[in-house]
Coordinates of C-alpha atoms in Angstrom, one line a residue:
Chain A
X131 CA 100.1 52.9 112.7
X132 CA 101.3 53.3 109.1
X133 CA 98.7 52.7 106.4
X134 CA 99.1 50.0 103.7
X135 CA 96.9 49.2 100.7
X136 CA 96.6 45.6 99.5
X137 CA 94.9 45.6 96.0
X138 CA 93.6 42.6 94.2
X139 CA 92.9 43.2 90.5
X140 CA 90.3 41.0 88.9
X141 CA 90.7 38.8 85.9
X142 CA 88.3 40.7 83.7
X143 CA 90.4 43.8 84.1
X144 CA 93.7 42.1 83.4
X145 CA 92.7 40.5 80.2
X146 CA 91.7 43.8 78.5
X147 CA 94.8 45.9 77.8
X148 CA 93.0 49.2 78.0
X149 CA 91.4 48.3 81.4
X150 CA 94.7 47.0 82.7
X151 CA 96.5 50.3 81.8
X152 CA 93.7 52.3 83.5
X153 CA 94.0 50.1 86.6
X154 CA 97.8 50.5 86.7
X155 CA 97.3 54.3 86.5
X156 CA 95.0 54.2 89.6
X157 CA 97.2 51.8 91.5
X158 CA 100.5 53.6 90.8
X159 CA 98.9 56.9 92.1
X160 CA 98.3 55.3 95.5
X161 CA 100.7 56.5 98.2
X162 CA 103.3 53.9 99.3
X163 CA 103.4 51.4 100.9
X164 CA 101.2 49.2 98.7
X165 CA 100.9 45.6 97.4
X166 CA 99.3 44.3 94.2
X167 CA 97.8 40.8 93.8
X168 CA 96.6 39.3 90.5
X169 CA 95.5 36.0 88.9
X170 CA 95.0 35.5 85.2
X171 CA 92.7 32.4 84.9
X172 CA 91.2 33.2 81.5
X173 CA 94.6 33.9 80.0
X174 CA 95.9 30.6 81.4
X175 CA 92.9 28.8 79.9
X176 CA 93.6 30.4 76.5
X177 CA 97.2 29.2 76.6
X178 CA 96.2 25.7 77.7
X179 CA 93.8 25.5 74.8
X180 CA 96.5 26.6 72.3
X181 CA 98.8 23.8 73.8
X182 CA 96.0 21.2 73.7
X183 CA 96.2 20.8 77.4
X184 CA 92.7 19.8 78.8
X185 CA 91.2 22.4 81.1
X186 CA 89.3 20.7 84.0
X187 CA 87.1 22.8 86.3
X188 CA 85.1 21.6 89.3
X189 CA 82.8 24.1 91.2
X190 CA 84.6 26.9 89.4
X191 CA 88.0 25.7 90.6
X192 CA 90.7 24.6 88.3
X193 CA 92.0 21.0 88.6
X194 CA 95.8 21.6 88.4
X195 CA 97.8 18.7 87.0
X196 CA 101.6 18.9 86.4
X197 CA 101.2 20.4 82.9
X198 CA 98.6 22.9 84.1
X199 CA 100.8 24.2 87.0
X200 CA 103.5 24.8 84.3
X201 CA 101.0 26.8 82.1
X202 CA 99.9 28.8 85.2
X203 CA 103.5 29.6 86.1
X204 CA 104.2 30.8 82.6
X205 CA 101.0 32.9 82.4
X206 CA 100.7 34.3 86.0
X207 CA 104.4 34.4 86.9
X208 CA 105.7 35.2 83.5
X209 CA 103.4 37.0 81.0
X210 CA 101.0 38.8 83.3
X211 CA 103.3 39.5 86.3
X212 CA 106.3 40.8 84.3
X213 CA 104.1 43.0 82.1
X214 CA 102.5 44.5 85.2
X215 CA 105.9 45.1 86.8
X216 CA 107.2 46.8 83.6
X217 CA 104.0 48.8 83.4
X218 CA 104.4 50.0 87.1
X219 CA 108.1 50.9 86.5
X220 CA 107.0 53.0 83.5
X221 CA 104.8 54.9 86.1
X222 CA 107.7 55.3 88.5
X223 CA 106.3 52.7 90.9
X224 CA 109.3 50.5 91.9
X225 CA 107.6 47.1 91.7
X226 CA 109.1 43.6 92.1
X227 CA 107.1 40.6 91.0
X228 CA 106.5 37.8 93.4
X229 CA 105.2 34.3 93.7
X230 CA 104.9 32.9 97.2
X231 CA 108.2 31.1 96.5
X232 CA 110.1 34.4 96.0
X233 CA 111.5 35.4 99.3
X234 CA 109.6 32.4 100.8
X235 CA 106.9 35.0 101.3
X236 CA 103.8 32.7 101.1
X237 CA 104.1 29.0 102.2
X238 CA 101.3 26.6 101.4
X239 CA 100.4 22.9 101.6
X240 CA 99.1 20.9 98.7
X241 CA 95.4 20.7 99.3
X242 CA 94.6 17.3 100.9
X243 CA 92.5 15.0 98.7
X244 CA 88.9 14.5 100.0
X245 CA 86.1 14.0 97.5
X246 CA 88.1 15.8 94.8
X247 CA 91.8 15.8 94.0
X248 CA 92.5 19.4 93.0
X249 CA 96.1 18.5 92.1
X250 CA 98.8 21.2 92.6
X251 CA 96.6 23.6 94.5
X252 CA 97.9 25.3 97.6
X253 CA 96.2 26.2 100.9
X254 CA 98.2 29.1 102.5
X255 CA 99.7 28.2 105.9
X256 CA 102.2 31.1 106.5
X257 CA 102.9 34.7 105.3
X258 CA 106.4 36.1 106.0
X259 CA 105.2 39.6 107.0
X260 CA 108.7 40.6 108.2
X261 CA 110.3 39.9 104.8
X262 CA 107.5 41.8 103.1
X263 CA 107.7 44.7 105.5
X264 CA 111.5 44.9 104.9
X265 CA 110.9 45.2 101.2
X266 CA 108.1 47.8 101.7
X267 CA 110.5 49.8 103.9
X268 CA 113.1 50.2 101.1
X269 CA 110.5 51.5 98.7
X270 CA 109.5 48.3 97.0
X271 CA 106.0 47.6 95.8
X272 CA 105.5 43.8 95.7
X273 CA 103.3 42.5 92.9
X274 CA 102.1 39.0 93.7
X275 CA 100.8 36.5 91.2
X276 CA 98.4 33.7 92.3
X277 CA 101.2 31.1 92.9
X278 CA 102.6 29.8 96.2
X279 CA 105.0 27.0 97.1
X280 CA 105.3 24.1 99.6
X281 CA 108.9 24.8 100.6
X282 CA 110.0 21.6 99.1
X283 CA 110.4 22.8 95.5
X284 CA 106.7 22.5 94.3
X285 CA 104.8 25.5 93.0
X286 CA 101.1 25.5 93.9
X287 CA 98.2 27.2 92.2
X288 CA 96.4 29.4 94.8
X289 CA 93.3 31.5 94.6
X290 CA 94.3 35.2 94.2
X291 CA 91.4 36.5 96.4
X292 CA 92.8 34.2 99.2
X293 CA 96.4 35.4 98.6
X294 CA 95.2 39.1 98.9
X295 CA 93.3 38.2 102.1
X296 CA 96.2 36.3 103.7
X297 CA 98.7 39.0 102.9
X298 CA 96.3 41.7 104.3
X299 CA 95.9 39.7 107.6
X300 CA 99.6 38.9 107.9
X301 CA 100.5 42.6 107.5
X302 CA 97.9 43.8 109.9
X303 CA 100.3 43.2 112.7
X304 CA 102.5 46.0 111.3
X305 CA 100.2 48.2 109.3
X306 CA 96.6 49.6 109.3
X307 CA 95.6 47.6 106.2
X308 CA 92.9 48.5 103.6
X309 CA 92.2 45.5 101.4
X310 CA 90.8 46.5 98.0
X311 CA 89.1 44.1 95.6
X312 CA 89.0 45.9 92.2
X313 CA 86.7 44.3 89.6
X314 CA 84.4 45.2 86.8
X315 CA 81.3 45.8 89.1
X316 CA 80.8 48.9 91.2
X317 CA 80.7 46.9 94.4
X318 CA 78.0 44.7 96.2
X319 CA 74.8 45.4 94.3
X320 CA 71.2 45.0 95.3
X321 CA 70.5 44.4 91.6
X322 CA 73.4 42.6 90.0
X323 CA 72.7 44.4 86.6
X324 CA 72.5 47.9 88.1
X325 CA 75.8 49.6 89.1
X326 CA 73.7 52.3 90.8
X327 CA 72.3 49.8 93.3
X328 CA 75.6 49.6 95.3
X329 CA 75.4 48.9 99.0
X330 CA 77.9 51.5 100.2
X331 CA 78.6 50.3 103.7
X332 CA 78.4 46.7 105.1
X333 CA 79.1 45.8 108.7
X334 CA 78.5 42.4 110.4
X335 CA 74.9 43.1 111.1
X336 CA 74.2 44.4 107.6
X337 CA 76.0 41.3 106.2
X338 CA 73.8 38.9 108.2
X339 CA 70.7 40.8 107.0
X340 CA 71.8 40.7 103.3
X341 CA 72.5 37.0 103.7
X342 CA 69.0 36.4 105.2
X343 CA 67.3 38.4 102.5
X344 CA 69.3 36.4 99.9
X345 CA 70.5 39.7 98.3
X346 CA 74.0 38.5 97.8
X347 CA 74.4 36.6 94.5
X348 CA 76.3 33.3 94.1
X349 CA 79.6 34.6 92.9
X350 CA 79.7 37.3 95.6
X351 CA 79.3 34.9 98.5
X352 CA 82.8 33.5 98.7
X353 CA 84.2 37.0 98.1
X354 CA 82.3 38.4 101.1
X355 CA 83.2 35.5 103.2
X356 CA 86.9 36.3 102.4
X357 CA 86.3 39.9 103.3
X358 CA 84.8 39.2 106.7
X359 CA 87.5 36.6 107.3
X360 CA 90.1 39.4 106.6
X361 CA 88.3 41.8 108.9
X362 CA 88.2 39.3 111.8
X363 CA 91.9 38.6 111.2
X364 CA 92.7 42.3 111.9
X365 CA 92.3 44.1 108.6
X366 CA 91.1 47.6 109.1
X367 CA 88.6 47.8 106.2
X368 CA 87.8 46.1 102.9
X369 CA 86.7 48.0 99.7
X370 CA 85.0 46.4 96.7
X371 CA 84.5 48.2 93.4
X372 CA 85.9 49.6 90.2
X373 CA 89.6 50.7 90.1
X374 CA 88.6 54.4 90.2
X375 CA 87.8 53.8 93.9
X376 CA 91.6 53.8 94.5
X377 CA 91.8 57.4 93.3
X378 CA 88.9 58.7 95.5
X379 CA 87.3 60.2 92.4
X380 CA 84.2 58.1 92.9
X381 CA 82.1 57.3 96.0
X382 CA 80.1 54.6 94.4
X383 CA 81.8 51.5 95.9
X384 CA 81.3 49.1 98.9
X385 CA 83.2 49.5 102.2
X386 CA 83.2 46.7 104.7
X387 CA 84.0 47.0 108.4
X388 CA 83.2 44.7 111.3
Chain B
X207 CA 135.9 44.0 100.7
X208 CA 133.1 41.5 101.0
X209 CA 133.1 38.7 98.4
X210 CA 130.2 38.1 96.0
X211 CA 129.6 35.3 93.5
X212 CA 127.7 36.0 90.3
X213 CA 126.9 32.7 88.6
X214 CA 125.5 32.3 85.1
X215 CA 124.1 28.8 84.4
X216 CA 124.1 27.6 80.8
X217 CA 121.2 26.5 78.7
X218 CA 122.3 22.9 78.4
X219 CA 122.3 22.5 82.2
X220 CA 118.9 24.1 82.6
X221 CA 117.1 21.9 80.1
X222 CA 118.0 18.6 81.8
X223 CA 116.2 18.3 85.1
X224 CA 118.9 16.1 86.7
X225 CA 121.7 18.5 85.7
X226 CA 119.6 21.5 86.9
X227 CA 119.1 19.9 90.3
X228 CA 122.8 19.1 90.6
X229 CA 123.6 22.8 89.7
X230 CA 121.2 24.1 92.3
X231 CA 122.9 21.9 94.9
X232 CA 126.2 23.4 94.1
X233 CA 124.9 27.0 93.9
X234 CA 122.9 26.8 97.1
X235 CA 126.0 25.6 99.0
X236 CA 128.0 28.8 98.1
X237 CA 128.2 31.2 101.0
X238 CA 126.1 34.3 100.6
X239 CA 126.0 36.8 99.1
X240 CA 125.4 35.4 95.6
X241 CA 123.4 36.0 92.4
X242 CA 122.2 33.6 89.8
X243 CA 121.6 34.4 86.1
X244 CA 119.9 32.1 83.6
X245 CA 118.5 32.1 80.1
X246 CA 116.5 29.3 78.6
X247 CA 116.7 29.7 74.8
X248 CA 116.1 26.1 73.8
X249 CA 113.0 25.8 76.1
X250 CA 111.7 29.1 74.5
X251 CA 112.2 27.6 71.1
X252 CA 110.3 24.5 72.1
X253 CA 107.3 26.5 73.3
X254 CA 107.4 28.8 70.2
X255 CA 107.2 25.7 68.0
X256 CA 104.3 24.2 70.0
X257 CA 102.5 27.6 69.5
X258 CA 103.4 27.7 65.8
X259 CA 105.3 30.9 66.3
X260 CA 108.2 31.1 63.8
X261 CA 111.7 31.1 65.3
X262 CA 114.0 33.4 63.5
X263 CA 117.7 33.3 64.3
X264 CA 120.5 35.5 62.7
X265 CA 124.1 34.8 63.7
X266 CA 122.9 32.7 66.6
X267 CA 120.8 35.6 67.9
X268 CA 117.0 35.4 68.2
X269 CA 114.9 37.9 66.2
X270 CA 112.4 38.9 68.9
X271 CA 109.0 40.1 67.6
X272 CA 106.1 40.9 69.9
X273 CA 104.9 37.3 70.0
X274 CA 108.4 36.0 70.7
X275 CA 109.1 38.4 73.6
X276 CA 105.8 37.1 75.2
X277 CA 107.0 33.5 74.8
X278 CA 110.4 34.4 76.3
X279 CA 108.7 36.2 79.2
X280 CA 106.6 33.1 79.9
X281 CA 109.5 30.7 79.6
X282 CA 112.4 32.7 81.2
X283 CA 110.4 34.8 83.6
X284 CA 107.8 32.2 84.4
X285 CA 108.6 28.5 84.0
X286 CA 112.4 28.5 84.4
X287 CA 112.8 31.3 86.9
X288 CA 110.0 30.3 89.3
X289 CA 111.1 26.6 89.3
X290 CA 114.7 27.7 90.0
X291 CA 113.4 30.0 92.9
X292 CA 111.3 27.2 94.3
X293 CA 114.2 24.8 94.0
X294 CA 116.5 27.2 95.8
X295 CA 113.9 27.7 98.6
X296 CA 113.8 23.9 99.1
X297 CA 117.6 24.2 99.7
X298 CA 117.1 27.0 102.3
X299 CA 118.5 29.6 99.9
X300 CA 116.2 32.6 100.1
X301 CA 115.9 33.5 96.4
X302 CA 113.8 36.1 94.7
X303 CA 113.3 35.9 90.9
X304 CA 114.1 39.0 88.9
X305 CA 113.8 40.4 85.4
X306 CA 115.6 43.7 84.9
X307 CA 112.2 45.3 85.3
X308 CA 111.8 44.0 88.8
X309 CA 113.1 46.7 91.2
X310 CA 114.3 48.6 88.0
X311 CA 117.5 46.6 88.5
X312 CA 118.6 46.5 84.8
X313 CA 117.6 49.2 82.4
X314 CA 118.2 48.7 78.6
X315 CA 117.6 50.4 75.3
X316 CA 116.0 48.6 72.4
X317 CA 118.9 47.7 70.1
X318 CA 119.0 50.4 67.3
X319 CA 118.3 48.9 63.8
X320 CA 121.4 48.9 61.6
X321 CA 121.7 46.0 59.1
X322 CA 119.4 43.8 61.1
X323 CA 116.3 44.6 63.1
X324 CA 116.6 42.3 66.1
X325 CA 113.2 43.4 67.4
X326 CA 112.6 43.6 71.2
X327 CA 116.2 43.0 72.2
X328 CA 117.8 45.1 74.9
X329 CA 121.3 46.5 75.2
X330 CA 122.0 47.2 78.9
X331 CA 122.6 50.8 79.9
X332 CA 122.3 50.8 83.7
X333 CA 122.5 48.4 86.7
X334 CA 121.1 49.6 90.0
X335 CA 123.8 48.2 92.2
X336 CA 122.4 50.0 95.3
X337 CA 119.1 48.3 95.1
X338 CA 120.7 44.9 94.5
X339 CA 123.2 45.4 97.4
X340 CA 120.2 46.4 99.6
X341 CA 118.5 43.1 98.8
X342 CA 121.7 41.1 99.3
X343 CA 122.2 42.7 102.7
X344 CA 118.9 41.4 104.0
X345 CA 119.8 37.9 102.9
X346 CA 118.1 37.7 99.5
X347 CA 119.7 35.8 96.7
X348 CA 118.5 37.4 93.4
X349 CA 117.9 35.0 90.5
X350 CA 117.9 36.9 87.2
X351 CA 116.3 35.7 84.0
X352 CA 117.5 37.1 80.6
X353 CA 115.0 39.8 80.4
X354 CA 115.4 43.6 80.9
X355 CA 113.2 46.6 80.3
X356 CA 113.3 50.0 78.8
X357 CA 111.7 51.9 81.7
X358 CA 108.7 52.7 79.4
X359 CA 106.8 49.5 79.9
X360 CA 108.6 47.3 77.3
X361 CA 110.3 44.1 78.2
X362 CA 113.4 43.3 76.2
X363 CA 115.2 40.0 75.5
X364 CA 118.8 40.3 76.6
X365 CA 121.7 37.9 76.4
X366 CA 122.2 36.1 79.8
X367 CA 126.0 36.1 79.5
X368 CA 125.8 39.9 79.1
X369 CA 123.4 40.3 82.0
X370 CA 125.8 38.3 84.3
X371 CA 128.7 40.4 83.0
X372 CA 127.0 43.8 83.6
X373 CA 125.7 42.7 87.1
X374 CA 129.3 41.6 88.0
X375 CA 130.7 44.9 86.8
X376 CA 128.0 47.0 88.5
X377 CA 128.5 45.3 91.8
X378 CA 132.3 45.5 91.7
X379 CA 132.0 49.0 93.2
X380 CA 130.8 47.4 96.5
X381 CA 132.1 43.8 96.4
X382 CA 135.1 41.7 95.3
X383 CA 133.2 39.8 92.6
X384 CA 133.9 36.4 91.1
X385 CA 131.9 35.9 87.9
X386 CA 131.2 32.2 87.2
X387 CA 130.1 30.8 83.9
X388 CA 128.8 27.2 84.5
X389 CA 128.3 25.1 81.4
X390 CA 128.7 21.6 80.2
X391 CA 132.4 21.9 79.3
X392 CA 135.3 21.8 81.8
X393 CA 136.5 25.3 80.7
X394 CA 138.5 26.8 77.9
X395 CA 139.9 23.7 76.1
X396 CA 142.9 23.2 73.9
X397 CA 141.0 20.3 72.2
X398 CA 137.3 21.1 72.2
X399 CA 136.5 17.3 72.5
X400 CA 138.8 16.7 75.5
X401 CA 137.8 17.9 78.9
X402 CA 141.3 17.1 80.1
X403 CA 142.8 19.8 77.9
X404 CA 141.6 22.7 80.1
X405 CA 143.7 25.9 80.1
X406 CA 143.6 26.5 83.9
X407 CA 144.8 30.1 84.0
X408 CA 144.4 32.8 81.5
X409 CA 145.6 36.4 81.8
X410 CA 145.7 39.1 79.2
X411 CA 149.0 37.9 77.8
X412 CA 147.9 34.3 77.6
X413 CA 144.6 35.4 76.0
X414 CA 146.4 37.2 73.2
X415 CA 148.6 34.2 72.7
X416 CA 145.6 31.8 72.5
X417 CA 143.9 34.2 70.0
X418 CA 147.1 34.4 67.9
X419 CA 147.4 30.6 67.9
X420 CA 143.7 30.3 67.0
X421 CA 143.2 27.9 69.9
X422 CA 139.9 29.5 71.0
X423 CA 136.9 28.0 69.1
X424 CA 134.2 30.1 67.6
X425 CA 131.5 29.7 70.3
X426 CA 134.1 30.5 73.0
X427 CA 135.2 33.8 71.4
X428 CA 132.3 36.1 72.5
X429 CA 132.3 34.4 75.9
X430 CA 136.0 35.3 76.5
X431 CA 135.5 38.8 75.2
X432 CA 132.7 39.1 77.8
X433 CA 135.1 37.8 80.5
X434 CA 137.8 40.3 79.7
X435 CA 135.3 43.1 79.4
X436 CA 134.2 42.2 82.9
X437 CA 137.8 42.0 84.3
X438 CA 138.5 45.4 82.7
X439 CA 135.3 46.7 84.4
X440 CA 136.6 45.9 87.8
X441 CA 135.5 42.2 88.3
X442 CA 138.1 40.4 90.5
X443 CA 138.2 37.1 88.6
X444 CA 136.1 35.0 86.1
X445 CA 135.7 31.2 86.3
X446 CA 134.5 29.0 83.4
X447 CA 133.7 25.3 83.9
X448 CA 131.3 22.7 85.2
X449 CA 129.0 23.5 88.2
X450 CA 131.2 21.4 90.5
X451 CA 133.8 24.2 90.3
X452 CA 131.5 26.2 92.7
X453 CA 132.0 23.5 95.4
X454 CA 135.8 23.5 95.1
X455 CA 135.7 19.7 94.7
X456 CA 137.4 19.9 91.3
X457 CA 140.4 21.9 90.1
X458 CA 139.8 21.3 86.4
X459 CA 138.3 24.6 85.3
X460 CA 139.5 27.9 83.8
X461 CA 140.3 31.0 85.9
X462 CA 140.7 34.3 84.1
X463 CA 142.4 37.4 85.6
X464 CA 143.8 40.5 84.0

């Protein structure tokens, strides 16, 4: 089975020009086929503030009204996505930028209102892995921003970790997929302030043990839930760590398998 | 030879939601293969003003500094392009949004400084018609915004009429191309205030006569120059008029052939 890398790049890397360029170097050096996924939450917040559009967060999630989905579309789909695409082209990586609306690649439903109305936020219901595989087969590297659509003309703000996870699962029918989460930390850490305390390998048993010992810090919990959801959905392995892990020049990162 | 429609939609249509939706109806109803091209200058000016970024125009052309190219990328590549793509998907037209950086489809050079430094403005030097034909052949409808790149990581503001023209010429090797300029007027008019004064057919001879009689108004001159440049470059025919001309429900528009 052909190998495929799905790589999510974290917000703290995107917003620092130097870190973004170093990440793009590492990503472009990966053999094809590959897919990039990014968000850009902090940059969207900065633009919203400049435009006097109130930023409303609940449990770390953005409440996305009509004005906010427009800001997100400008920042994720425009500014960040196109500069990443141009940066990859400069590295001879033939990228095309995507939202889930482009090529109808990721279809979502607007999140139903329960206790909280998140507004124009999408929950993924379908990935068109055939379309994406067709593009990969002609040498294209898709670069996805964290936007999907409902198929009826509405763009929807969608968590970038979730998009990476759903793409990785959807493409596991056709490829042996490694899902990579690149961020500013070295991986899952026993001590959140010590990059040398990386837990290098986590399987289901180790995961349960880490949960029981309350080793996994708050922010890492949903990320690891995503990782095991991906593994159970057919993804071969998940890697968490700094962008250098893509180049195999470091061994200090976390690998997750079932 | 297979037929292809390249359709440029004008700024006055894009900025009115109702007109945009009516245009998308007409465009989506065209048989495949087809390509859409759009700008969004007035919407970019509105955002620049909200962000207190000075708008500098010379001879109707935007001086594009670093901040302005970012605004243009957010508006053309984000807000306008993604809403057009989502609108086409809602009409079962499988669109993917493109800048010239995406798929390295349109390569430009930054315009050399002579009397005026236009800043980050691109003059098109190459269209990858093979890549675009590959995408068309798998049922994709590319929707291009008025942005290209220099292949070295820099995005460049590029006139949308020119992009439509260069795409039409580039694809004329492989298709019988009709290039359509949709705008708020009915076509080339003998009386600029009377939509019933359309000149229905213009060939080289008629064009020279109209020029000599000074019938063609200022704003129409560069557009018609573009049209004849396209025809001389191998484009089968050019049509100018309201979006309804795409549906063949009106006959009141201008057709140009050599």
